[in-house]
Amino acid sequence: MKTQHDINQKQYANKSVSYLHSQVHAQGVEFKKIINLISNKQQSRVLDLGCGGGHVSYQIAPFVESVVAYDLSLEMLETVATTAETKQIKNIVVQQGPAEKLPFADAEFDFVVSRYSAHHWQSIRQAIHEIQRVLCDGGVFILIDIIGSNRPALDTFLQTIEIVRDPSHVRDYSLAEWINLAEGADLTVELIEKQKLSLNFKAWVERMKTPSHAIHTIQYLQQSISDEVRKHFHIQEDGSFEVDVGYFVFRK
């Protein structure tokens, strides 16, 4: 039986270099926020959950004791390990596995950071409870991800183009859904901020190696939507658009 994990691994095969060099993933105002928060605590142990190309790990490594770069994709982890060695970063280790079953002890980490990964998780509630389990008392979960909308027309459009581009997509959760998920796992919401992320259409589909028929479907949807949806996502002539991103800080 094909699982969501199987789809994830298939989708990200042969794409690790693309994600390593992706400007969307390598840059972001949130890196400074993460470093400011993490560097306040001495000798922190950090889990980079759904590390992808490893950009969070590379950024925070100089400020912490240790980083575990964790991902479902072995190919991504091989790229992270090689890149860390090239950068002479010695406090990053890699480990493979799903978000829903973390192979770590209770209270093992001071921080868990997840950036642009949660929308792929097979069971979001199970993953959030696992994050809560591996955090120490007072530990912090920092989440950055594209967020859905409580307005049905906007949400339906976003989720649809996401899964057409990338069948491993599960859901971009709304602010309200994230608050509910966190509180359901006994995590306290400390901070929520919203920011915009601009996505170049050509780079967006090339990074995922989206097939041409899927690209045409996305373009058809972009051309067929209401002015309200078009304006919200700032859809351009070439298909480039903007999405809302949430920056969350939760504490155990």
Short mmCIF file of C-alpha atoms in Angstrom, two decimals, residues 6-182:
data_model
loop_
_atom_site.label_atom_id
_atom_site.label_comp_id
_atom_site.label_asym_id
_atom_site.label_seq_id
_atom_site.Cartn_x
_atom_site.Cartn_y
_atom_site.Cartn_z
CA ASP A 6 6.29 6.80 0.04
CA ILE A 7 5.01 9.72 -2.02
CA ASN A 8 7.27 12.13 -0.14
CA GLN A 9 10.36 10.05 -0.77
CA LYS A 10 9.51 9.63 -4.46
CA GLN A 11 8.84 13.34 -4.93
CA TYR A 12 12.14 14.42 -3.40
CA ALA A 13 14.36 11.89 -5.15
CA ASN A 14 17.01 13.64 -7.27
CA LYS A 15 16.00 17.08 -5.98
CA SER A 16 18.37 17.67 -3.05
CA VAL A 17 20.77 19.89 -5.01
CA SER A 18 17.87 22.02 -6.27
CA TYR A 19 16.72 22.61 -2.70
CA LEU A 20 20.25 23.29 -1.50
CA HIS A 21 20.59 26.10 -4.05
CA SER A 22 16.98 27.35 -3.86
CA GLN A 23 16.92 31.06 -2.98
CA VAL A 24 13.49 30.64 -1.36
CA HIS A 25 14.95 28.09 1.05
CA ALA A 26 18.41 29.62 1.50
CA GLN A 27 17.16 33.11 2.36
CA GLY A 28 14.50 34.57 4.62
CA VAL A 29 13.93 37.20 7.31
CA GLU A 30 13.08 34.40 9.73
CA PHE A 31 16.70 33.22 10.02
CA LYS A 32 17.64 36.28 12.06
CA LYS A 33 14.62 35.75 14.32
CA ILE A 34 15.54 32.10 14.87
CA ILE A 35 19.17 32.92 15.69
CA ASN A 36 18.17 35.71 18.09
CA LEU A 37 15.88 33.34 19.97
CA ILE A 38 18.18 30.32 20.03
CA SER A 39 21.37 32.20 20.89
CA ASN A 40 19.80 33.41 24.16
CA LYS A 41 20.33 29.94 25.63
CA GLN A 42 23.79 28.48 26.16
CA GLN A 43 24.72 25.03 24.82
CA SER A 44 21.39 24.38 23.13
CA ARG A 45 20.49 21.05 21.59
CA VAL A 46 18.42 21.63 18.44
CA LEU A 47 16.37 19.39 16.17
CA ASP A 48 15.97 20.67 12.60
CA LEU A 49 12.82 18.75 11.72
CA GLY A 50 12.24 18.20 8.02
CA CYS A 51 15.59 19.81 7.31
CA GLY A 52 15.44 19.51 3.51
CA GLY A 53 18.58 21.10 2.09
CA GLY A 54 19.78 21.94 5.61
CA HIS A 55 19.58 25.73 5.55
CA VAL A 56 18.31 26.08 9.12
CA SER A 57 21.06 23.77 10.37
CA TYR A 58 23.84 25.73 8.64
CA GLN A 59 22.52 29.05 9.95
CA ILE A 60 22.12 28.08 13.60
CA ALA A 61 25.08 25.71 14.04
CA PRO A 62 27.54 28.45 15.13
CA PHE A 63 25.23 29.44 17.99
CA VAL A 64 24.36 26.07 19.53
CA GLU A 65 26.00 23.00 21.00
CA SER A 66 24.55 20.50 18.55
CA VAL A 67 22.08 20.20 15.67
CA VAL A 68 20.35 17.06 14.47
CA ALA A 69 19.30 17.53 10.84
CA TYR A 70 16.35 15.16 10.48
CA ASP A 71 14.45 14.30 7.31
CA LEU A 72 12.53 11.51 5.63
CA SER A 73 14.72 11.77 2.51
CA LEU A 74 18.09 10.03 2.72
CA GLU A 75 19.23 11.90 -0.37
CA MET A 76 18.56 15.24 1.35
CA LEU A 77 20.50 14.08 4.40
CA GLU A 78 23.47 13.02 2.29
CA THR A 79 23.52 16.51 0.77
CA VAL A 80 23.34 18.11 4.23
CA ALA A 81 26.19 15.97 5.55
CA THR A 82 28.38 16.75 2.53
CA THR A 83 27.60 20.46 2.67
CA ALA A 84 28.28 20.66 6.40
CA GLU A 85 31.65 19.01 5.84
CA THR A 86 32.45 21.44 3.02
CA LYS A 87 31.51 24.37 5.26
CA GLN A 88 33.59 22.82 8.07
CA ILE A 89 30.59 22.73 10.40
CA LYS A 90 31.33 20.01 12.93
CA ASN A 91 28.28 20.07 15.22
CA ILE A 92 25.66 18.90 12.71
CA VAL A 93 24.66 15.24 12.59
CA VAL A 94 22.04 13.80 10.25
CA GLN A 95 19.35 11.24 11.00
CA GLN A 96 16.60 9.78 8.85
CA GLY A 97 12.96 9.23 9.78
CA PRO A 98 9.38 10.54 9.73
CA ALA A 99 8.07 13.45 11.78
CA GLU A 100 5.40 11.21 13.29
CA LYS A 101 7.87 8.88 15.01
CA LEU A 102 10.95 10.69 16.29
CA PRO A 103 13.75 8.29 17.37
CA PHE A 104 14.80 10.47 20.30
CA ALA A 105 14.43 10.37 24.07
CA ASP A 106 11.90 12.40 25.99
CA ALA A 107 13.10 15.97 26.68
CA GLU A 108 16.19 15.53 24.46
CA PHE A 109 16.07 18.97 22.79
CA ASP A 110 15.94 22.59 23.89
CA PHE A 111 14.59 23.68 20.51
CA VAL A 112 12.79 22.06 17.61
CA VAL A 113 12.79 24.11 14.41
CA SER A 114 10.75 23.21 11.34
CA ARG A 115 10.77 25.36 8.20
CA TYR A 116 8.65 24.66 5.11
CA SER A 117 8.16 21.02 6.03
CA ALA A 118 4.97 20.58 8.08
CA HIS A 119 2.67 20.77 5.05
CA HIS A 120 4.10 17.39 3.98
CA TRP A 121 3.54 15.50 7.24
CA GLN A 122 1.30 12.46 7.05
CA SER A 123 -0.24 12.87 10.52
CA ILE A 124 0.10 16.41 11.80
CA ARG A 125 -1.35 15.75 15.28
CA GLN A 126 0.95 12.79 15.86
CA ALA A 127 3.95 14.85 14.74
CA ILE A 128 3.08 17.76 17.06
CA HIS A 129 2.75 15.40 20.02
CA GLU A 130 6.15 13.91 19.16
CA ILE A 131 7.66 17.39 19.07
CA GLN A 132 6.19 18.12 22.48
CA ARG A 133 7.61 14.85 23.82
CA VAL A 134 11.20 15.44 22.70
CA LEU A 135 11.28 19.04 23.98
CA CYS A 136 12.61 19.66 27.47
CA ASP A 137 10.46 21.56 29.97
CA GLY A 138 10.46 25.15 28.82
CA GLY A 139 11.70 24.05 25.40
CA VAL A 140 10.64 25.92 22.27
CA PHE A 141 9.16 24.80 18.96
CA ILE A 142 9.78 27.30 16.14
CA LEU A 143 7.67 26.74 13.05
CA ILE A 144 7.80 28.48 9.69
CA ASP A 145 5.41 27.38 6.98
CA ILE A 146 3.01 28.56 4.30
CA ILE A 147 -0.40 29.09 5.88
CA GLY A 148 -3.84 28.38 4.53
CA SER A 149 -6.83 30.68 4.73
CA ASN A 150 -10.15 30.64 6.58
CA ARG A 151 -11.70 32.01 3.38
CA PRO A 152 -12.77 28.95 1.34
CA ALA A 153 -12.08 30.33 -2.14
CA LEU A 154 -8.54 31.33 -1.19
CA ASP A 155 -7.82 28.10 0.66
CA THR A 156 -9.17 25.83 -2.07
CA PHE A 157 -7.05 27.56 -4.72
CA LEU A 158 -3.87 27.38 -2.63
CA GLN A 159 -4.24 23.73 -1.63
CA THR A 160 -5.11 22.75 -5.21
CA ILE A 161 -2.12 24.33 -6.93
CA GLU A 162 0.14 22.96 -4.18
CA ILE A 163 -0.89 19.34 -4.71
CA VAL A 164 -0.99 19.63 -8.52
CA ARG A 165 2.61 20.87 -8.43
CA ASP A 166 3.70 18.38 -5.76
CA PRO A 167 1.58 15.30 -4.91
CA SER A 168 3.42 14.95 -1.58
CA HIS A 169 1.62 18.07 -0.35
CA VAL A 170 -0.85 17.39 2.47
CA ARG A 171 -2.10 20.75 3.73
CA ASP A 172 -1.09 24.34 4.39
CA TYR A 173 -2.72 24.80 7.80
CA SER A 174 -4.39 28.06 8.79
CA LEU A 175 -3.42 30.17 11.80
CA ALA A 176 -6.46 28.88 13.68
CA GLU A 177 -5.58 25.27 12.88
CA TRP A 178 -2.01 25.74 14.12
CA ILE A 179 -3.19 27.26 17.38
CA ASN A 180 -5.58 24.35 17.87
CA LEU A 181 -2.88 21.78 17.07
CA ALA A 182 -0.38 23.36 19.46
#
